[in-house]
Structures are given as structure tokens and as C-alpha cells.
Amino acid sequence: MKKVFWIFCCVMLISPVSIAQTQDQGNARFHGYGTYGLRYQNFGAGAGIEYFFVDKFALMPSFTFVFPQVGKESNFSADLRYYVSDGPSQLYFMVGYSQTWQDTQPDGAGTRRNSKGANMGVGAYIRITEGIGLSTEFRFQSPYPREVGFRVGLAIPL
């Protein structure tokens, strides 16, 4: 009986994974990523969930912690993605809203800055296995500090 239960659970988990690799309405992916900004050379780490509300169109809210040399910084982005290709390698263009919070002092009692603006970029989702994909993105964010950078991480279909 236990064996039948485990086989049933595995089949139920694997079935949606192969379906969620497509860009069909209702699919979703969890993204965990690292960032690198070209202007200030700051690293960051973040996560987001991509949801396909219509075929080939997805919304992806994400939150990133940036690790500047002094102070603290974090960013929230809500992006609209349009996928121009399908298959194992999926190219997309994105535009969205971005908000950045900064504290420029090392002890947290310094100048706090809250900037809002837009972001845009291009990226790709590359299938590695049936359950994991590589997520890459080159993006520009208009809120201060106006950073051009890269995102690289893993995406897991939900």
C-alpha cells in the first residue's frame, strides 16, 4: 500500500512539472537569483514568482536584497514579461515598476532614500531538466541609483 501511495505522489508531482515548462495561461515558476550591478558593482540576492496570466505573457513580482559596501539597500520590482520564443530556450522582453529603498550609513541611522521608477530588459529561461531551468536577465532600473545589471538564477515550475 505504501508503494502505491509513493508512486501516485511521484506521478502527481512530475505531471505538473512538465506542463509548467510551457508559457500557457495559469502556469507559474519560482525564481531564486543573484544580481550584479555594473555601475556600482554591488551584489544582491532575491526571489520572485512568475505567473502566466495569458499565453506568453507573465507577471513577475520580485524582491531583492542588495549588499552595498556601506549601508543597506533593497528593491521591489513588478515586471510584465512577453515571451517571443517557446521550447527549451525561451527569450523574453520585460518592462515594469521598480521601487528601491536605501540607507547610506553603516549603522542604519543615516540618510534614507525611497526611489520609484521603471525598469526594462531582456532575458531568457533555459530548461536544464524537467524540473529546473536557468533564468538569466539583463535589465536597466530607472530609480536611483539608476543601475544596469544582470540577474542569474534558477527557476522551478510550481
PDB file of C-alpha atoms in Angstrom:
ATOM      1  CA  MET A   1       0.000   0.000   0.000  1.00  0.00           C
ATOM      2  CA  LYS A   2       2.848   2.409   0.824  1.00  0.00           C
ATOM      3  CA  LYS A   3       4.458   1.699  -2.527  1.00  0.00           C
ATOM      4  CA  VAL A   4       1.270   2.579  -4.423  1.00  0.00           C
ATOM      5  CA  PHE A   5       0.953   5.818  -2.410  1.00  0.00           C
ATOM      6  CA  TRP A   6       4.529   6.895  -3.265  1.00  0.00           C
ATOM      7  CA  ILE A   7       4.114   6.045  -6.951  1.00  0.00           C
ATOM      8  CA  PHE A   8       0.875   8.068  -7.025  1.00  0.00           C
ATOM      9  CA  CYS A   9       2.590  11.052  -5.307  1.00  0.00           C
ATOM     10  CA  CYS A  10       5.539  10.960  -7.725  1.00  0.00           C
ATOM     11  CA  VAL A  11       3.280  10.836 -10.779  1.00  0.00           C
ATOM     12  CA  MET A  12       1.192  13.751  -9.464  1.00  0.00           C
ATOM     13  CA  LEU A  13       4.311  15.838  -8.799  1.00  0.00           C
ATOM     14  CA  ILE A  14       6.048  15.078 -12.102  1.00  0.00           C
ATOM     15  CA  SER A  15       2.978  15.698 -14.293  1.00  0.00           C
ATOM     16  CA  PRO A  16       2.532  19.407 -13.466  1.00  0.00           C
ATOM     17  CA  VAL A  17       6.297  19.983 -13.661  1.00  0.00           C
ATOM     18  CA  SER A  18       6.468  19.044 -17.337  1.00  0.00           C
ATOM     19  CA  ILE A  19       3.342  21.062 -18.067  1.00  0.00           C
ATOM     20  CA  ALA A  20       4.648  24.146 -16.204  1.00  0.00           C
ATOM     21  CA  GLN A  21       7.674  24.392 -18.501  1.00  0.00           C
ATOM     22  CA  THR A  22       5.393  25.934 -21.109  1.00  0.00           C
ATOM     23  CA  GLN A  23       4.103  29.500 -21.270  1.00  0.00           C
ATOM     24  CA  ASP A  24       0.427  28.610 -21.026  1.00  0.00           C
ATOM     25  CA  GLN A  25      -2.123  30.551 -19.006  1.00  0.00           C
ATOM     26  CA  GLY A  26      -2.181  29.547 -15.338  1.00  0.00           C
ATOM     27  CA  ASN A  27       1.389  28.231 -15.103  1.00  0.00           C
ATOM     28  CA  ALA A  28       3.824  29.628 -12.535  1.00  0.00           C
ATOM     29  CA  ARG A  29       7.545  29.460 -11.738  1.00  0.00           C
ATOM     30  CA  PHE A  30       9.505  30.279  -8.587  1.00  0.00           C
ATOM     31  CA  HIS A  31      12.752  32.193  -9.269  1.00  0.00           C
ATOM     32  CA  GLY A  32      15.739  32.444  -6.917  1.00  0.00           C
ATOM     33  CA  TYR A  33      18.556  34.594  -8.274  1.00  0.00           C
ATOM     34  CA  GLY A  34      21.684  36.617  -7.704  1.00  0.00           C
ATOM     35  CA  THR A  35      22.234  40.114  -9.109  1.00  0.00           C
ATOM     36  CA  TYR A  36      25.244  42.176 -10.093  1.00  0.00           C
ATOM     37  CA  GLY A  37      25.095  45.900 -10.903  1.00  0.00           C
ATOM     38  CA  LEU A  38      27.555  47.222 -13.472  1.00  0.00           C
ATOM     39  CA  ARG A  39      27.715  50.836 -12.248  1.00  0.00           C
ATOM     40  CA  TYR A  40      28.322  50.373  -8.503  1.00  0.00           C
ATOM     41  CA  GLN A  41      29.388  46.702  -8.687  1.00  0.00           C
ATOM     42  CA  ASN A  42      27.057  45.628  -5.881  1.00  0.00           C
ATOM     43  CA  PHE A  43      25.902  42.055  -5.481  1.00  0.00           C
ATOM     44  CA  GLY A  44      22.411  41.066  -4.412  1.00  0.00           C
ATOM     45  CA  ALA A  45      20.122  38.088  -3.869  1.00  0.00           C
ATOM     46  CA  GLY A  46      16.409  37.806  -4.388  1.00  0.00           C
ATOM     47  CA  ALA A  47      13.364  35.759  -5.272  1.00  0.00           C
ATOM     48  CA  GLY A  48      10.122  36.114  -7.187  1.00  0.00           C
ATOM     49  CA  ILE A  49       7.158  34.237  -8.623  1.00  0.00           C
ATOM     50  CA  GLU A  50       6.338  34.402 -12.315  1.00  0.00           C
ATOM     51  CA  TYR A  51       2.669  33.840 -13.203  1.00  0.00           C
ATOM     52  CA  PHE A  52       1.370  33.415 -16.779  1.00  0.00           C
ATOM     53  CA  PHE A  53      -1.970  35.237 -16.791  1.00  0.00           C
ATOM     54  CA  VAL A  54      -2.331  34.798 -20.583  1.00  0.00           C
ATOM     55  CA  ASP A  55      -0.340  32.620 -23.007  1.00  0.00           C
ATOM     56  CA  LYS A  56       3.190  34.090 -23.473  1.00  0.00           C
ATOM     57  CA  PHE A  57       2.521  36.978 -21.006  1.00  0.00           C
ATOM     58  CA  ALA A  58       3.657  36.760 -17.386  1.00  0.00           C
ATOM     59  CA  LEU A  59       3.708  38.975 -14.322  1.00  0.00           C
ATOM     60  CA  MET A  60       6.695  38.611 -12.012  1.00  0.00           C
ATOM     61  CA  PRO A  61       6.842  40.415  -8.681  1.00  0.00           C
ATOM     62  CA  SER A  62      10.264  40.037  -7.035  1.00  0.00           C
ATOM     63  CA  PHE A  63      12.182  41.316  -4.034  1.00  0.00           C
ATOM     64  CA  THR A  64      15.970  41.759  -3.931  1.00  0.00           C
ATOM     65  CA  PHE A  65      18.381  42.470  -1.094  1.00  0.00           C
ATOM     66  CA  VAL A  66      21.427  44.382  -2.374  1.00  0.00           C
ATOM     67  CA  PHE A  67      24.702  44.315  -0.436  1.00  0.00           C
ATOM     68  CA  PRO A  68      26.454  47.670  -0.951  1.00  0.00           C
ATOM     69  CA  GLN A  69      29.860  48.332   0.632  1.00  0.00           C
ATOM     70  CA  VAL A  70      28.242  50.812   3.074  1.00  0.00           C
ATOM     71  CA  GLY A  71      24.651  50.880   4.289  1.00  0.00           C
ATOM     72  CA  LYS A  72      21.645  48.817   3.188  1.00  0.00           C
ATOM     73  CA  GLU A  73      19.592  48.572   0.012  1.00  0.00           C
ATOM     74  CA  SER A  74      16.558  46.591  -1.154  1.00  0.00           C
ATOM     75  CA  ASN A  75      14.385  46.602  -4.263  1.00  0.00           C
ATOM     76  CA  PHE A  76      10.865  45.545  -5.205  1.00  0.00           C
ATOM     77  CA  SER A  77      10.021  45.014  -8.888  1.00  0.00           C
ATOM     78  CA  ALA A  78       6.765  44.069 -10.608  1.00  0.00           C
ATOM     79  CA  ASP A  79       7.540  43.132 -14.212  1.00  0.00           C
ATOM     80  CA  LEU A  80       5.446  42.287 -17.258  1.00  0.00           C
ATOM     81  CA  ARG A  81       7.183  39.726 -19.459  1.00  0.00           C
ATOM     82  CA  TYR A  82       6.410  38.840 -23.067  1.00  0.00           C
ATOM     83  CA  TYR A  83       7.957  35.605 -24.353  1.00  0.00           C
ATOM     84  CA  VAL A  84       8.925  35.689 -28.031  1.00  0.00           C
ATOM     85  CA  SER A  85      10.109  32.079 -28.274  1.00  0.00           C
ATOM     86  CA  ASP A  86       8.992  28.708 -26.939  1.00  0.00           C
ATOM     87  CA  GLY A  87      10.795  25.437 -26.293  1.00  0.00           C
ATOM     88  CA  PRO A  88      13.865  24.603 -24.209  1.00  0.00           C
ATOM     89  CA  SER A  89      15.276  28.131 -24.612  1.00  0.00           C
ATOM     90  CA  GLN A  90      12.689  30.884 -24.113  1.00  0.00           C
ATOM     91  CA  LEU A  91      13.574  34.543 -24.840  1.00  0.00           C
ATOM     92  CA  TYR A  92      11.506  37.383 -23.343  1.00  0.00           C
ATOM     93  CA  PHE A  93      11.314  41.173 -23.137  1.00  0.00           C
ATOM     94  CA  MET A  94      10.213  42.868 -19.939  1.00  0.00           C
ATOM     95  CA  VAL A  95       9.045  46.236 -18.587  1.00  0.00           C
ATOM     96  CA  GLY A  96       7.892  47.038 -15.099  1.00  0.00           C
ATOM     97  CA  TYR A  97       7.645  49.085 -11.949  1.00  0.00           C
ATOM     98  CA  SER A  98      10.570  49.318  -9.539  1.00  0.00           C
ATOM     99  CA  GLN A  99      10.977  50.738  -6.034  1.00  0.00           C
ATOM    100  CA  THR A 100      14.317  50.971  -4.216  1.00  0.00           C
ATOM    101  CA  TRP A 101      14.962  51.639  -0.524  1.00  0.00           C
ATOM    102  CA  GLN A 102      18.434  52.787   0.539  1.00  0.00           C
ATOM    103  CA  ASP A 103      20.168  53.662   3.799  1.00  0.00           C
ATOM    104  CA  THR A 104      23.571  55.156   3.020  1.00  0.00           C
ATOM    105  CA  GLN A 105      25.089  54.938   6.530  1.00  0.00           C
ATOM    106  CA  PRO A 106      26.768  51.869   8.051  1.00  0.00           C
ATOM    107  CA  ASP A 107      24.908  51.966  11.388  1.00  0.00           C
ATOM    108  CA  GLY A 108      21.399  52.341   9.930  1.00  0.00           C
ATOM    109  CA  ALA A 109      20.865  55.870  11.313  1.00  0.00           C
ATOM    110  CA  GLY A 110      21.771  57.695   8.144  1.00  0.00           C
ATOM    111  CA  THR A 111      20.111  59.118   5.103  1.00  0.00           C
ATOM    112  CA  ARG A 112      17.174  57.027   3.928  1.00  0.00           C
ATOM    113  CA  ARG A 113      16.103  57.273   0.320  1.00  0.00           C
ATOM    114  CA  ASN A 114      12.998  55.815  -1.347  1.00  0.00           C
ATOM    115  CA  SER A 115      13.012  55.908  -5.172  1.00  0.00           C
ATOM    116  CA  LYS A 116      10.302  54.792  -7.605  1.00  0.00           C
ATOM    117  CA  GLY A 117      10.533  54.297 -11.344  1.00  0.00           C
ATOM    118  CA  ALA A 118      10.540  51.862 -14.221  1.00  0.00           C
ATOM    119  CA  ASN A 119      12.716  49.033 -15.395  1.00  0.00           C
ATOM    120  CA  MET A 120      13.160  47.273 -18.707  1.00  0.00           C
ATOM    121  CA  GLY A 121      15.271  44.492 -20.093  1.00  0.00           C
ATOM    122  CA  VAL A 122      15.655  41.232 -21.925  1.00  0.00           C
ATOM    123  CA  GLY A 123      16.086  37.743 -20.559  1.00  0.00           C
ATOM    124  CA  ALA A 124      15.941  34.030 -21.189  1.00  0.00           C
ATOM    125  CA  TYR A 125      14.663  30.928 -19.461  1.00  0.00           C
ATOM    126  CA  ILE A 126      16.733  27.876 -20.402  1.00  0.00           C
ATOM    127  CA  ARG A 127      15.443  24.450 -19.415  1.00  0.00           C
ATOM    128  CA  ILE A 128      18.134  22.375 -17.660  1.00  0.00           C
ATOM    129  CA  THR A 129      15.963  19.428 -16.579  1.00  0.00           C
ATOM    130  CA  GLU A 130      12.222  18.798 -16.460  1.00  0.00           C
ATOM    131  CA  GLY A 131      12.051  20.428 -13.019  1.00  0.00           C
ATOM    132  CA  ILE A 132      14.687  23.189 -13.120  1.00  0.00           C
ATOM    133  CA  GLY A 133      15.578  25.982 -15.519  1.00  0.00           C
ATOM    134  CA  LEU A 134      18.285  28.625 -15.707  1.00  0.00           C
ATOM    135  CA  SER A 135      16.924  32.169 -15.553  1.00  0.00           C
ATOM    136  CA  THR A 136      19.070  34.996 -16.955  1.00  0.00           C
ATOM    137  CA  GLU A 137      18.241  38.669 -17.385  1.00  0.00           C
ATOM    138  CA  PHE A 138      19.911  41.926 -18.429  1.00  0.00           C
ATOM    139  CA  ARG A 139      17.982  44.908 -17.044  1.00  0.00           C
ATOM    140  CA  PHE A 140      18.030  48.670 -16.509  1.00  0.00           C
ATOM    141  CA  GLN A 141      16.327  50.253 -13.483  1.00  0.00           C
ATOM    142  CA  SER A 142      15.493  53.970 -13.576  1.00  0.00           C
ATOM    143  CA  PRO A 143      15.110  54.630  -9.813  1.00  0.00           C
ATOM    144  CA  TYR A 144      18.201  55.924  -8.079  1.00  0.00           C
ATOM    145  CA  PRO A 145      20.962  54.610  -8.308  1.00  0.00           C
ATOM    146  CA  ARG A 146      19.979  54.002 -11.983  1.00  0.00           C
ATOM    147  CA  GLU A 147      21.683  50.661 -12.259  1.00  0.00           C
ATOM    148  CA  VAL A 148      22.255  48.440 -15.290  1.00  0.00           C
ATOM    149  CA  GLY A 149      22.840  44.877 -14.227  1.00  0.00           C
ATOM    150  CA  PHE A 150      22.455  41.146 -14.565  1.00  0.00           C
ATOM    151  CA  ARG A 151      20.259  38.584 -12.831  1.00  0.00           C
ATOM    152  CA  VAL A 152      21.189  34.914 -12.925  1.00  0.00           C
ATOM    153  CA  GLY A 153      19.435  32.138 -11.035  1.00  0.00           C
ATOM    154  CA  LEU A 154      17.289  29.050 -11.073  1.00  0.00           C
ATOM    155  CA  ALA A 155      13.580  28.743 -11.829  1.00  0.00           C
ATOM    156  CA  ILE A 156      11.380  25.929 -10.582  1.00  0.00           C
ATOM    157  CA  PRO A 157       7.900  25.340 -12.040  1.00  0.00           C
ATOM    158  CA  LEU A 158       5.115  25.346  -9.457  1.00  0.00           C
TER     159      LEU A 158
END
